[in-house]
mmCIF file of C-alpha atoms in Angstrom:
data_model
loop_
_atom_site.group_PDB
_atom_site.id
_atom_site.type_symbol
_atom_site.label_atom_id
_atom_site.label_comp_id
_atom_site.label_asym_id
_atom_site.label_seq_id
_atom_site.Cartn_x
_atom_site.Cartn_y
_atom_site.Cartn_z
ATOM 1 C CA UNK A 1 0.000 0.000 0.000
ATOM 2 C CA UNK A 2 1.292 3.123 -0.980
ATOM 3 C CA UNK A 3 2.550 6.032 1.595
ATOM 4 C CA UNK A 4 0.520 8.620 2.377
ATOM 5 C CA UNK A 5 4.128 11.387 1.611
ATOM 6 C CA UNK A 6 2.826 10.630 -1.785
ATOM 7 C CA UNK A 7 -0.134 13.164 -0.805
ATOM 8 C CA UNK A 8 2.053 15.760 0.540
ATOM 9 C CA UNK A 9 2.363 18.944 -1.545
ATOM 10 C CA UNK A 10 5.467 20.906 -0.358
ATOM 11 C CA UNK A 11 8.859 19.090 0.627
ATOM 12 C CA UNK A 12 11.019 21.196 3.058
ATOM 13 C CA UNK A 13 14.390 20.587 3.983
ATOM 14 C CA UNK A 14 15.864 21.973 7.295
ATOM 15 C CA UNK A 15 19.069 23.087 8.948
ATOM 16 C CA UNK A 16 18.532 20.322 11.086
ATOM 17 C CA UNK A 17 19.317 17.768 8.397
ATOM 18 C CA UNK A 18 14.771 17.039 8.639
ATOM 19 C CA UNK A 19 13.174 16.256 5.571
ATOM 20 C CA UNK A 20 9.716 17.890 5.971
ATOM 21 C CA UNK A 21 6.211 16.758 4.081
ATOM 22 C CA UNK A 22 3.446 19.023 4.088
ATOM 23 C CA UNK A 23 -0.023 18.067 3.226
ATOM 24 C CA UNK A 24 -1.782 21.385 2.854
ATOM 25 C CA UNK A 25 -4.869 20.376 2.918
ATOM 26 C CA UNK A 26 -5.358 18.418 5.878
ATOM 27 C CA UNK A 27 -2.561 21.060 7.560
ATOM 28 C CA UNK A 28 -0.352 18.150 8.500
ATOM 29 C CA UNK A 29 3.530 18.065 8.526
ATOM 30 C CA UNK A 30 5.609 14.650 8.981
ATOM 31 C CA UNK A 31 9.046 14.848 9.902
ATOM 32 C CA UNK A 32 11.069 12.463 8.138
ATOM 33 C CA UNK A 33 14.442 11.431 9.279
ATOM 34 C CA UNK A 34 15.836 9.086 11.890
ATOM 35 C CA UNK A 35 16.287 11.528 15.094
ATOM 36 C CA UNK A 36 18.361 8.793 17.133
ATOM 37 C CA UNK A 37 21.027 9.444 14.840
ATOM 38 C CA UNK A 38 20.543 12.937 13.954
ATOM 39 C CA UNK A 39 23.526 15.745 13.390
ATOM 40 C CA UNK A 40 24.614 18.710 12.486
ATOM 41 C CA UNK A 41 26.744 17.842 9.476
ATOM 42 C CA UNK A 42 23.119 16.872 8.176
ATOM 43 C CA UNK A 43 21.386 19.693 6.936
ATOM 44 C CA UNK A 44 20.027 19.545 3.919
ATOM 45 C CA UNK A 45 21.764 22.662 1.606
ATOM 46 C CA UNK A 46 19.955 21.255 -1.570
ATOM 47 C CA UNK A 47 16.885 18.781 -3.121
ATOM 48 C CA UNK A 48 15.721 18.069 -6.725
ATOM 49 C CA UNK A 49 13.079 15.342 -7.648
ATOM 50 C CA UNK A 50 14.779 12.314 -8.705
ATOM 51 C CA UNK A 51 12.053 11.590 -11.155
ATOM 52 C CA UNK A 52 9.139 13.209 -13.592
ATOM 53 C CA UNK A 53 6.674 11.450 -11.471
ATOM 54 C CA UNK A 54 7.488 12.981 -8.188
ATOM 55 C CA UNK A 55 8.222 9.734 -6.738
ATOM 56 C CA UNK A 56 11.485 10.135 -4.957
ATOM 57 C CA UNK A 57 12.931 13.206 -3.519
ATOM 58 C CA UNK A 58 17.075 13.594 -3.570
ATOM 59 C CA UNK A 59 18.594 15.561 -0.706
ATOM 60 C CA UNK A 60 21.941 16.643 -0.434
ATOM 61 C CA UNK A 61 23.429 17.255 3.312
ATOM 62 C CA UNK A 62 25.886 18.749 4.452
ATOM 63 C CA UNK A 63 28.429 16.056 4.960
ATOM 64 C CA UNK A 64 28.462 15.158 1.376
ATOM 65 C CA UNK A 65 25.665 12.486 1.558
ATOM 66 C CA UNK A 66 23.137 12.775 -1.109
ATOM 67 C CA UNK A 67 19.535 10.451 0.235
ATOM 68 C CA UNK A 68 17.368 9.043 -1.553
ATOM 69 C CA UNK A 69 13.254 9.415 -0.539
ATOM 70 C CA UNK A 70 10.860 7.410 -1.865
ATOM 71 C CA UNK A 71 6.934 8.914 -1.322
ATOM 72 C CA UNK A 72 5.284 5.850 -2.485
ATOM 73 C CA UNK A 73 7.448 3.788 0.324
ATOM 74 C CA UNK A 74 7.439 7.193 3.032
ATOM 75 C CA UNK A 75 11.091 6.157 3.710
ATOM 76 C CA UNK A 76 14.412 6.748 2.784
ATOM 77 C CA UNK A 77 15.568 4.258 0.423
ATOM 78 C CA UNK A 78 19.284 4.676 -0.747
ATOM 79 C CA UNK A 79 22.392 6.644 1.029
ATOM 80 C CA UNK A 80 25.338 8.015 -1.656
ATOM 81 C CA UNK A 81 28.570 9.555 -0.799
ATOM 82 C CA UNK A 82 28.873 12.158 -3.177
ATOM 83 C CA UNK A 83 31.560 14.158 -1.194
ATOM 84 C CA UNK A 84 34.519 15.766 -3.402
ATOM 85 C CA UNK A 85 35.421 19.335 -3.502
ATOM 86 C CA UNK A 86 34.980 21.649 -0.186
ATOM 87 C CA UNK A 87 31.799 23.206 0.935
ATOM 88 C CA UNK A 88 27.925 21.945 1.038
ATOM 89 C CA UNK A 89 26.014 21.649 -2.273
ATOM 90 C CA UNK A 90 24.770 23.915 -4.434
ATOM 91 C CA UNK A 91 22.523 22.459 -6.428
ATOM 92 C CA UNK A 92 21.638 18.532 -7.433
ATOM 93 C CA UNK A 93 20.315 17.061 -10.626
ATOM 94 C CA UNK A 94 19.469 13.970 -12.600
ATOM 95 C CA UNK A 95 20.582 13.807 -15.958
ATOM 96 C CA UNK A 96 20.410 10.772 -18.329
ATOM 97 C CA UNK A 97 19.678 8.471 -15.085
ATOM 98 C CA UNK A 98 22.981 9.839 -13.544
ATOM 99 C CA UNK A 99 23.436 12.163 -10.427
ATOM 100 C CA UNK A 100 24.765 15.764 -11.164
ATOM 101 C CA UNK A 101 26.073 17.463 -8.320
ATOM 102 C CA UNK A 102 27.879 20.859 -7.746
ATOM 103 C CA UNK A 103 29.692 22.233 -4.524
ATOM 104 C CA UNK A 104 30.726 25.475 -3.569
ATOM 105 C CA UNK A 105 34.772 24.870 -4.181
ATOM 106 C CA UNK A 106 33.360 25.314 -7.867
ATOM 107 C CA UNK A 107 33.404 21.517 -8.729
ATOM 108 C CA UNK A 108 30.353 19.684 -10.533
ATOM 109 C CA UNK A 109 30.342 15.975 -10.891
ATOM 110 C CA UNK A 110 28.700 13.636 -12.797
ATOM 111 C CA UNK A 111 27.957 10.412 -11.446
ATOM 112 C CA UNK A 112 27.268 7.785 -13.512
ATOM 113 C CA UNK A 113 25.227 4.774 -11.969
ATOM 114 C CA UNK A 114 27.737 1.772 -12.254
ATOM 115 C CA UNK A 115 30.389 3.553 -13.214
ATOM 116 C CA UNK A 116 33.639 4.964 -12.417
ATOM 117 C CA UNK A 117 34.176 6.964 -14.893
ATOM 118 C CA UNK A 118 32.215 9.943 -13.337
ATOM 119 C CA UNK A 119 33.138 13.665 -15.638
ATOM 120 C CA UNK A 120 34.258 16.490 -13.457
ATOM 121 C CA UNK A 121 33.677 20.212 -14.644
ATOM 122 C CA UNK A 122 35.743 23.313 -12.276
ATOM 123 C CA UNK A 123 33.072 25.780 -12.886
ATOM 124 C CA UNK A 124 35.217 28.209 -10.800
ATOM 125 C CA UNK A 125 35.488 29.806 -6.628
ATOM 126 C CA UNK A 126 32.596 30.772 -4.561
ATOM 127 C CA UNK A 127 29.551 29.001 -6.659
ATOM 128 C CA UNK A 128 26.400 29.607 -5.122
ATOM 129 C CA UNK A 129 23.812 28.371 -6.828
ATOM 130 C CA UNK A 130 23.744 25.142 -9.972
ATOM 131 C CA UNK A 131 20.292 24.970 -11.998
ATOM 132 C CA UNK A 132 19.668 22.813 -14.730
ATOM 133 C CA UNK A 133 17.651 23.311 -17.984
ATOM 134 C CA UNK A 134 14.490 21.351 -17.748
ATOM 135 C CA UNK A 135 13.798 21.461 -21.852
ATOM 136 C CA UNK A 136 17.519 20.503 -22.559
ATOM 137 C CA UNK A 137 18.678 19.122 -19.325
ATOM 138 C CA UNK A 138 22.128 18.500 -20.695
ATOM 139 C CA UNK A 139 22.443 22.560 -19.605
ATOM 140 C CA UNK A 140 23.950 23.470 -16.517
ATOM 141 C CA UNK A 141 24.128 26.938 -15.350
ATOM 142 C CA UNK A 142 26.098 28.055 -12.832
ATOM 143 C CA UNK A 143 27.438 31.452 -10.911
ATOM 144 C CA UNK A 144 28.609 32.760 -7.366
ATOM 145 C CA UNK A 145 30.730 35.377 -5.636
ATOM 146 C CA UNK A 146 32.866 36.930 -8.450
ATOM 147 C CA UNK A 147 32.121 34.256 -10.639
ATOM 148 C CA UNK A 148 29.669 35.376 -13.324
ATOM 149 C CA UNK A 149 27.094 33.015 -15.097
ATOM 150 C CA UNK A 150 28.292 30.114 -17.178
ATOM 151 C CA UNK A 151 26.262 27.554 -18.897
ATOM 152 C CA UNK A 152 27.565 23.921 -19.240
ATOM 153 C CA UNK A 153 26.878 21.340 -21.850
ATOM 154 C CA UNK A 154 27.302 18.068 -20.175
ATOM 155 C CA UNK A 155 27.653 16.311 -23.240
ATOM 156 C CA UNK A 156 31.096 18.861 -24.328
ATOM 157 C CA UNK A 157 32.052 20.017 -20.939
ATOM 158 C CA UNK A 158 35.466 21.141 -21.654
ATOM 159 C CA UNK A 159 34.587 24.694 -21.766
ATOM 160 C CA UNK A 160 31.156 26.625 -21.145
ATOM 161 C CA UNK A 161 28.762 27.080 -24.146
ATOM 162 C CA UNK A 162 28.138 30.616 -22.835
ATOM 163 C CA UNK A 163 30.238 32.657 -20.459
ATOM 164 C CA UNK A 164 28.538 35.937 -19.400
ATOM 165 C CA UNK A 165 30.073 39.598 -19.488
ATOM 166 C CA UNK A 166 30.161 41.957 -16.881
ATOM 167 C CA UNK A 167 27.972 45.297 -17.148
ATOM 168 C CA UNK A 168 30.269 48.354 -17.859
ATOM 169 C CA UNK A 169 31.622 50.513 -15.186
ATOM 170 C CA UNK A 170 29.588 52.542 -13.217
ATOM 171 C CA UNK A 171 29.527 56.244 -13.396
ATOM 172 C CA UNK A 172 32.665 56.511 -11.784
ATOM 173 C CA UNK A 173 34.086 54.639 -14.002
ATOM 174 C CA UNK A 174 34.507 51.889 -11.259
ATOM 175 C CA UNK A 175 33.919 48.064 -11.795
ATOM 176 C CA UNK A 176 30.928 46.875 -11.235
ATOM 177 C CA UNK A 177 30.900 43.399 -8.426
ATOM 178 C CA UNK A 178 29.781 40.307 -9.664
ATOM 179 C CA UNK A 179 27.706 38.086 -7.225
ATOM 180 C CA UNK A 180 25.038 35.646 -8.891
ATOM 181 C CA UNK A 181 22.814 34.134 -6.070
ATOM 182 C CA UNK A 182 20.484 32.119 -7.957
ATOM 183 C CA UNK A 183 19.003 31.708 -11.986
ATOM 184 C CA UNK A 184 16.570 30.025 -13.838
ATOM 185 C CA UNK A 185 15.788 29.061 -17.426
ATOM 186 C CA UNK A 186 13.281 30.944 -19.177
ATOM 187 C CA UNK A 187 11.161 28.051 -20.964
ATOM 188 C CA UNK A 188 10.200 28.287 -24.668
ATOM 189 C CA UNK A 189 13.648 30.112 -25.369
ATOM 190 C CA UNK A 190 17.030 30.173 -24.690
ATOM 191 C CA UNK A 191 17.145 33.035 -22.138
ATOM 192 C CA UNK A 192 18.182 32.810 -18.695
ATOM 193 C CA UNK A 193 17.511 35.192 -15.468
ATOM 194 C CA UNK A 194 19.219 35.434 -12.631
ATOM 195 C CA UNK A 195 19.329 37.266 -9.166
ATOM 196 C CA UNK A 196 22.173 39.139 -7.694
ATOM 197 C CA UNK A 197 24.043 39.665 -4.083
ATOM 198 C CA UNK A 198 23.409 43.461 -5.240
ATOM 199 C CA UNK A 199 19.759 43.342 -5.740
ATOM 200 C CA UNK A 200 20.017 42.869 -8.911
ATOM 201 C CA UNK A 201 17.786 40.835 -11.708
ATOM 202 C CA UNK A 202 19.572 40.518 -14.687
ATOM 203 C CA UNK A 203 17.856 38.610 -17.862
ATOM 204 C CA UNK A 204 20.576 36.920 -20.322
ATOM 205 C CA UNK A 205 19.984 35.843 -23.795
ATOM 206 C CA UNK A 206 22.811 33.026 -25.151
ATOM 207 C CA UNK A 207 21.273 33.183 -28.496
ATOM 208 C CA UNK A 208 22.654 36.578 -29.288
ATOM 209 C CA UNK A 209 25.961 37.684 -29.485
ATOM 210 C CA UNK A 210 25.524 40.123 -26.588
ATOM 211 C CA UNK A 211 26.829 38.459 -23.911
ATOM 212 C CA UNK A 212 26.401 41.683 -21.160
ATOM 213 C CA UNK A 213 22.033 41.169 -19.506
ATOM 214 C CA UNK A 214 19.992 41.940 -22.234
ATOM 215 C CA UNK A 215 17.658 43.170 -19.454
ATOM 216 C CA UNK A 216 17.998 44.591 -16.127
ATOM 217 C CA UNK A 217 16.290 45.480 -12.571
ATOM 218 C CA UNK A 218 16.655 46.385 -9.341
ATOM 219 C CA UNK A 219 14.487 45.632 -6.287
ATOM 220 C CA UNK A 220 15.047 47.420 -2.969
ATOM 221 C CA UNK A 221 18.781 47.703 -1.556
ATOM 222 C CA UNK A 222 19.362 44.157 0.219
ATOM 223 C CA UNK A 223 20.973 41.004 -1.104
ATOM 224 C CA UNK A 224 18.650 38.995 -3.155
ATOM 225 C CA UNK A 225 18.752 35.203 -2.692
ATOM 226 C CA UNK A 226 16.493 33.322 -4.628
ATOM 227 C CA UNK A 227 14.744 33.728 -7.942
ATOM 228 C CA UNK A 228 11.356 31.401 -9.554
ATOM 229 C CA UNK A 229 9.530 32.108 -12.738
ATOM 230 C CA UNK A 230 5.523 32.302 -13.120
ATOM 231 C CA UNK A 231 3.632 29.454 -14.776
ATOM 232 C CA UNK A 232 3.567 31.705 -17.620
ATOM 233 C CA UNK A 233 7.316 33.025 -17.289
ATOM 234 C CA UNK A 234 6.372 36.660 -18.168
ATOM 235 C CA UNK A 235 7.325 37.303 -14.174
ATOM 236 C CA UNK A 236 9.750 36.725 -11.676
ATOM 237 C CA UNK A 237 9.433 35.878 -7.891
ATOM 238 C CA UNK A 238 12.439 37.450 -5.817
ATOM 239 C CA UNK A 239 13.296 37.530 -2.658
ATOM 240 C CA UNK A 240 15.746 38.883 -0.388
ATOM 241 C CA UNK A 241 17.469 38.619 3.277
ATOM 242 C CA UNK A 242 15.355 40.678 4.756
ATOM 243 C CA UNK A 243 12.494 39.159 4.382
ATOM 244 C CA UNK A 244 10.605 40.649 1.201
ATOM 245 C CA UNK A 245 9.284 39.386 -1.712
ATOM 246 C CA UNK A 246 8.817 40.950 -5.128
ATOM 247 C CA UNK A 247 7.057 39.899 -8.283
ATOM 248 C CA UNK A 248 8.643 41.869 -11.389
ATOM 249 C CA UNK A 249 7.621 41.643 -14.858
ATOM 250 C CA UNK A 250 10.353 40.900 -17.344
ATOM 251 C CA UNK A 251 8.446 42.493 -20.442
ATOM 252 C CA UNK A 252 9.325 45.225 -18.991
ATOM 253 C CA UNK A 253 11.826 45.398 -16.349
ATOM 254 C CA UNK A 254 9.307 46.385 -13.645
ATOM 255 C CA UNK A 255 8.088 46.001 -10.006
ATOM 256 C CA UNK A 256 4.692 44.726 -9.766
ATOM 257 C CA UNK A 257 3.488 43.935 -6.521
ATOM 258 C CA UNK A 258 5.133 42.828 -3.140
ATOM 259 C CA UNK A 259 4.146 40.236 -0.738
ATOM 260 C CA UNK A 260 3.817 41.168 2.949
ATOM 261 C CA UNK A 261 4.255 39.325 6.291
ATOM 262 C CA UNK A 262 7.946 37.768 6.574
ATOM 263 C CA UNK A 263 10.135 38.273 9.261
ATOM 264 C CA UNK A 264 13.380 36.816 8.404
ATOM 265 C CA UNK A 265 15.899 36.160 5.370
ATOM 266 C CA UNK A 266 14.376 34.233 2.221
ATOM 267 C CA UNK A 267 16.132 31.379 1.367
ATOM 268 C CA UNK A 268 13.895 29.498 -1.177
ATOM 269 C CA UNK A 269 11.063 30.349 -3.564
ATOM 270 C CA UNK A 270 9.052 28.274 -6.224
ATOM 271 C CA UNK A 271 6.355 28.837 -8.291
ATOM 272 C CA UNK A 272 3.911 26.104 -9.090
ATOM 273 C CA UNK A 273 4.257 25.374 -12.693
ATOM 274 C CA UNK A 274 0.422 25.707 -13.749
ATOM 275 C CA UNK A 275 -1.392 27.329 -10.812
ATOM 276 C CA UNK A 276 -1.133 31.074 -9.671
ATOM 277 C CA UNK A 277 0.299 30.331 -6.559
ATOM 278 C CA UNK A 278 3.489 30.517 -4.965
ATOM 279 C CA UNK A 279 5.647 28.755 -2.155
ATOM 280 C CA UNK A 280 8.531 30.571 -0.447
ATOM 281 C CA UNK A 281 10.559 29.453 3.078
ATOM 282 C CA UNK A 282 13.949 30.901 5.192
ATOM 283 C CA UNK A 283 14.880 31.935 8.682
ATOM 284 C CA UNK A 284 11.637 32.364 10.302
ATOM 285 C CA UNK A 285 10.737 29.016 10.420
ATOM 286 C CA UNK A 286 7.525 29.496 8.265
ATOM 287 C CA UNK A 287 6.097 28.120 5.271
ATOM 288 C CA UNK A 288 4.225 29.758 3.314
ATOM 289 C CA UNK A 289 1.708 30.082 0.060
ATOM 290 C CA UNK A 290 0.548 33.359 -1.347
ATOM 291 C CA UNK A 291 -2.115 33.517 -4.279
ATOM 292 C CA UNK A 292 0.164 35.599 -7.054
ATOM 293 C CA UNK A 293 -2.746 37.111 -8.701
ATOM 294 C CA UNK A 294 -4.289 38.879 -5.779
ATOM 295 C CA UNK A 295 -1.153 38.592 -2.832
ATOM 296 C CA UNK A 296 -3.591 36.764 -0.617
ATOM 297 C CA UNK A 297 -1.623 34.452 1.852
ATOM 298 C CA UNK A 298 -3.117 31.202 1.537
ATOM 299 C CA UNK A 299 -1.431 28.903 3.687
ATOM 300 C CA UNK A 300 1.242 29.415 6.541
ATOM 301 C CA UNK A 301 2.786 26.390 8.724
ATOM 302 C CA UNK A 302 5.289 26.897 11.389
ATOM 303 C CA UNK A 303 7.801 24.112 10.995
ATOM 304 C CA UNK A 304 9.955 24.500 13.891
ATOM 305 C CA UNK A 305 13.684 24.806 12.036
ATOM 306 C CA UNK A 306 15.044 27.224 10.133
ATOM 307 C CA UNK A 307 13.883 26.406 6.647
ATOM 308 C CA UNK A 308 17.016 26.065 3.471
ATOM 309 C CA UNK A 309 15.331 24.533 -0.038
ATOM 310 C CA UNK A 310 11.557 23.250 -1.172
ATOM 311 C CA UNK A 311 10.107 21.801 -3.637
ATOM 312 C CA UNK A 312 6.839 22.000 -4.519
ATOM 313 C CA UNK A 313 4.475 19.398 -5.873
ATOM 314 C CA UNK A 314 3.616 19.918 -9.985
ATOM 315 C CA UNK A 315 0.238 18.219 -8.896
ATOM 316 C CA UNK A 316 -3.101 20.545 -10.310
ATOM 317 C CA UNK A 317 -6.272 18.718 -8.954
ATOM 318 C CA UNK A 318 -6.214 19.308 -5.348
ATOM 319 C CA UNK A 319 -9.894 19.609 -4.814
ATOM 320 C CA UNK A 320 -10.157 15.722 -6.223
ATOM 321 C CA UNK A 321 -7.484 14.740 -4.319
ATOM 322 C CA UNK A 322 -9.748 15.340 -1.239
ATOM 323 C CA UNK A 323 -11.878 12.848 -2.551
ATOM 324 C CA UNK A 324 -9.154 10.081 -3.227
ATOM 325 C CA UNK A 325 -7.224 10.799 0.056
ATOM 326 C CA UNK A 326 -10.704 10.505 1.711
ATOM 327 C CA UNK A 327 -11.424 7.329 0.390
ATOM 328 C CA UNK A 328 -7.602 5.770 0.736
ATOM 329 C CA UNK A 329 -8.160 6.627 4.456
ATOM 330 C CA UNK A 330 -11.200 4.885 4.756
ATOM 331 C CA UNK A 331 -10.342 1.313 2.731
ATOM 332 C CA UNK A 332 -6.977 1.190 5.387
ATOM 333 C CA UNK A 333 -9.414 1.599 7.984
ATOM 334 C CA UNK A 334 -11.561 -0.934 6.830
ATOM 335 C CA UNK A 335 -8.812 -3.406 5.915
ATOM 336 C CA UNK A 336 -7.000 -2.454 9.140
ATOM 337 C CA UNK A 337 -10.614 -3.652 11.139
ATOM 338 C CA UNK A 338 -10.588 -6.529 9.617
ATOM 339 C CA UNK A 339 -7.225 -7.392 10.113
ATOM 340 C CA UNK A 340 -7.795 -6.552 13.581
ATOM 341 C CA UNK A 341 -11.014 -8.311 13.733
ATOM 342 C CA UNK A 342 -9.072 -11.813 11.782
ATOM 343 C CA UNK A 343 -6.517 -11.723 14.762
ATOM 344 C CA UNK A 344 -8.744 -11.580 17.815
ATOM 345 C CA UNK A 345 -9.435 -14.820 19.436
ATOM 346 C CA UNK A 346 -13.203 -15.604 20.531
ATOM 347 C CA UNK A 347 -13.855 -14.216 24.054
ATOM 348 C CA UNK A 348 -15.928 -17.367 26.385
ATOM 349 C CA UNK A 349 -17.353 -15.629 29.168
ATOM 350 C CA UNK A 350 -17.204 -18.511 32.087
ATOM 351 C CA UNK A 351 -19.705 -17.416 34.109
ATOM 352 C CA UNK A 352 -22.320 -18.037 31.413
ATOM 353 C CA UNK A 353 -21.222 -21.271 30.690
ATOM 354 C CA UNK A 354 -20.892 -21.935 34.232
ATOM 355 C CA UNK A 355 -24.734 -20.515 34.636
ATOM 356 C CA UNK A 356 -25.486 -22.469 31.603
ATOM 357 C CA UNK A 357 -23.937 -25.911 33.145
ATOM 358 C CA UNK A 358 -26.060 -25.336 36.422
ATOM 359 C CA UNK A 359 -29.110 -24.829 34.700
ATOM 360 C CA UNK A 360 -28.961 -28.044 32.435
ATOM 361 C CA UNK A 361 -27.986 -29.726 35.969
ATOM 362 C CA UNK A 362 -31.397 -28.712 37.439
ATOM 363 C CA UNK A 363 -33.466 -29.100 34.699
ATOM 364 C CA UNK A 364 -32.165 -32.948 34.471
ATOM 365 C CA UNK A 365 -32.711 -33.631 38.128
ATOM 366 C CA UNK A 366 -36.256 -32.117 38.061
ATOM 367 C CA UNK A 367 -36.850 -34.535 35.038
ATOM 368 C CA UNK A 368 -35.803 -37.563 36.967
ATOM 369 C CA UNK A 369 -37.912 -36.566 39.883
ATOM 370 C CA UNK A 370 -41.099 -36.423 37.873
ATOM 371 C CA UNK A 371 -40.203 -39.748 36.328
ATOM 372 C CA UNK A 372 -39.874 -41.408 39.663
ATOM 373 C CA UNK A 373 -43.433 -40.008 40.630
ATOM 374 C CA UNK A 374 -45.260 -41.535 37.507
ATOM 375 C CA UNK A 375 -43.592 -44.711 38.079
ATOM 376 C CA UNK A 376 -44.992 -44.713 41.542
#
């Protein structure tokens, strides 16, 4: 019988090293992880689904460990050491049935399943965020601290298919920093946006020969940290460390609305890929879903730890699923009753059956009696 994590819409991981399902309907959250044995050197820095079906969810922790969950089995079913390089993980991947993986030392590593041949890319210092291309997922992008955006073709990775240029000086004829927090591929073309340590929100385009942001914003003064695309990637989500988060519209380079009600630094943000809605998590130990089309906040959970990555369920029909969860519940009650009721032995009360044995006992003596007295 299938798990009920397979229900759970938003998958959390914590500093903790506590893989987190939420079920947002029923307002539950399940801790996964084995607590006896929990540590530190655990915390999950980065997750990717290790399938299109949602099935299994691949966290990478701290200590260089990348776990394998399975929702259908609610368990953890696999354990890889995936440490090389120096520093926790900056992104994961599967590609071609083979685990990408990308530290902060600047080294991404292929490994191929039964092989030890695994291909090694230095994508350069200080990498803070690796996303992959999810129309040509042979494309890696990276970018940190002083190390501007790159994109990798797995398939040629000697050098980068596209190595971005730094904007021109600034009015003082000073050089502009370079500190690329997080990016994401702009479906449907071969563009590219990405977020900046200086609030900015650059949009590249590979298939030009401009290799300086074909677009640019800005969105308050703070660090920005994390970066998701709409459903209908004419917007951005952005968010910063001190708590705020921005939609802007890449048409035109603009702020369109904020959300309100965080209280600590933004460290992850996705956007559902068909509905309107939005799921963002960081310091303050709250999850949270806002409605994009009208800012409404439509769920919040307090989770305990301070939140890293999430990743949030493609699944559309939610309404139905009420239904379906409704009636999973009840046939494992029903087979869990009977299984119950098949193990039970048959309860004799004695002192019936003693009562029982007395009355037979009179009833035959009072018989004998009367026979005696017709004989007679």
């Amino acid at each position: 019988m299938a798990s009920p994590a397979r229900w759970n819409h938003v998958w959390i991981g914590a500093e903790t090293g506590i893989l987190k399902g939420v079920n947002l309907h029923k307002k539950q959250t399940t801790n996964y992880a084995e607590l006896t044995t929990l540590s530190r050197d655990q915390e999950v820095c980065a997750m990717c689904w290790g399938d299109d079906q949602e099935s299994e969810v691949l966290v990478g922790c701290l200590n260089g460990t990348v776990k394998t969950f399975s929702t259908e089995k609610g368990k953890f079913t696999e354990f890889r050491d995936c440490s090389g390089g120096e520093g926790p993980f900056q992104g994961l991947a599967m590609y071609d049935s083979s685990l990408v993986t990308c530290v902060e030392s600047g080294l991404l590593k292929v490994w191929k399943e039964g092989s030890p041949d695994n291909v090694e890319i230095n994508v350069g210092r200080d990498v803070c965020k690796m996303r992959q291309n999810p129309a040509k997922r042979e494309y890696m992008a990276t970018g940190g601290k002083e190390n501007d955006l790159k994109i990798w073709d797995l398939q040629r990775p000697e050098i980068p298919i596209f190595k971005a240029k730094n904007v021109r000086n600034d009015w003082l004829d000073l050089r502009v920093p370079v500190w690329v927090r997080d990016m994401q591929f702009i479906p449907d073309s071969d563009r590219i946006v990405t977020c900046t340590g200086y609030h900015q929100v650059r949009v590249y385009d590979p298939s030009s020969p401009q290799r300086r942001p074909v677009l640019e914003a800005t969105f308050e003064e703070y660090p920005l940290t994390a970066v998701s695309l709409t459903s209908d990637a004419n917007y951005v989500v952005v968010g910063n460390t001190h708590g705020q988060i921005a939609v802007i519209d890449l048409r035109k380079g603009k702020l369109v609305k904020c959300f309100k009600g965080f209280a600590g630094s933004i460290r992850s943000i996705q956007c559902h890929s068909s509905l309107p809605l939005v799921a963002s998590c960081g310091l303050d130990r709250f999850l949270r879903i806002h409605n994009i089309d009208d800012k409404s906040l439509q769920h919040k959970v307090y989770l305990k730890s301070r939140l890293n990555c999430l990743l949030f369920t493609s699944r559309e029909n939610w309404e139905k699923e009420d239904i379906v969860i409704s009636a999973d519940c009840a046939e494992e009650i029903k087979e869990e009753d009977d299984e119950i009721w098949d193990t039970m032995k048959t309860v004799v009360d004695k002192n019936k059956t003693k009562r029982k044995t007395e009355h037979q006992k009179t009833e035959t003596t009072i018989k004998k009696k009367l026979k005696k007295i017709k004989q007679n």
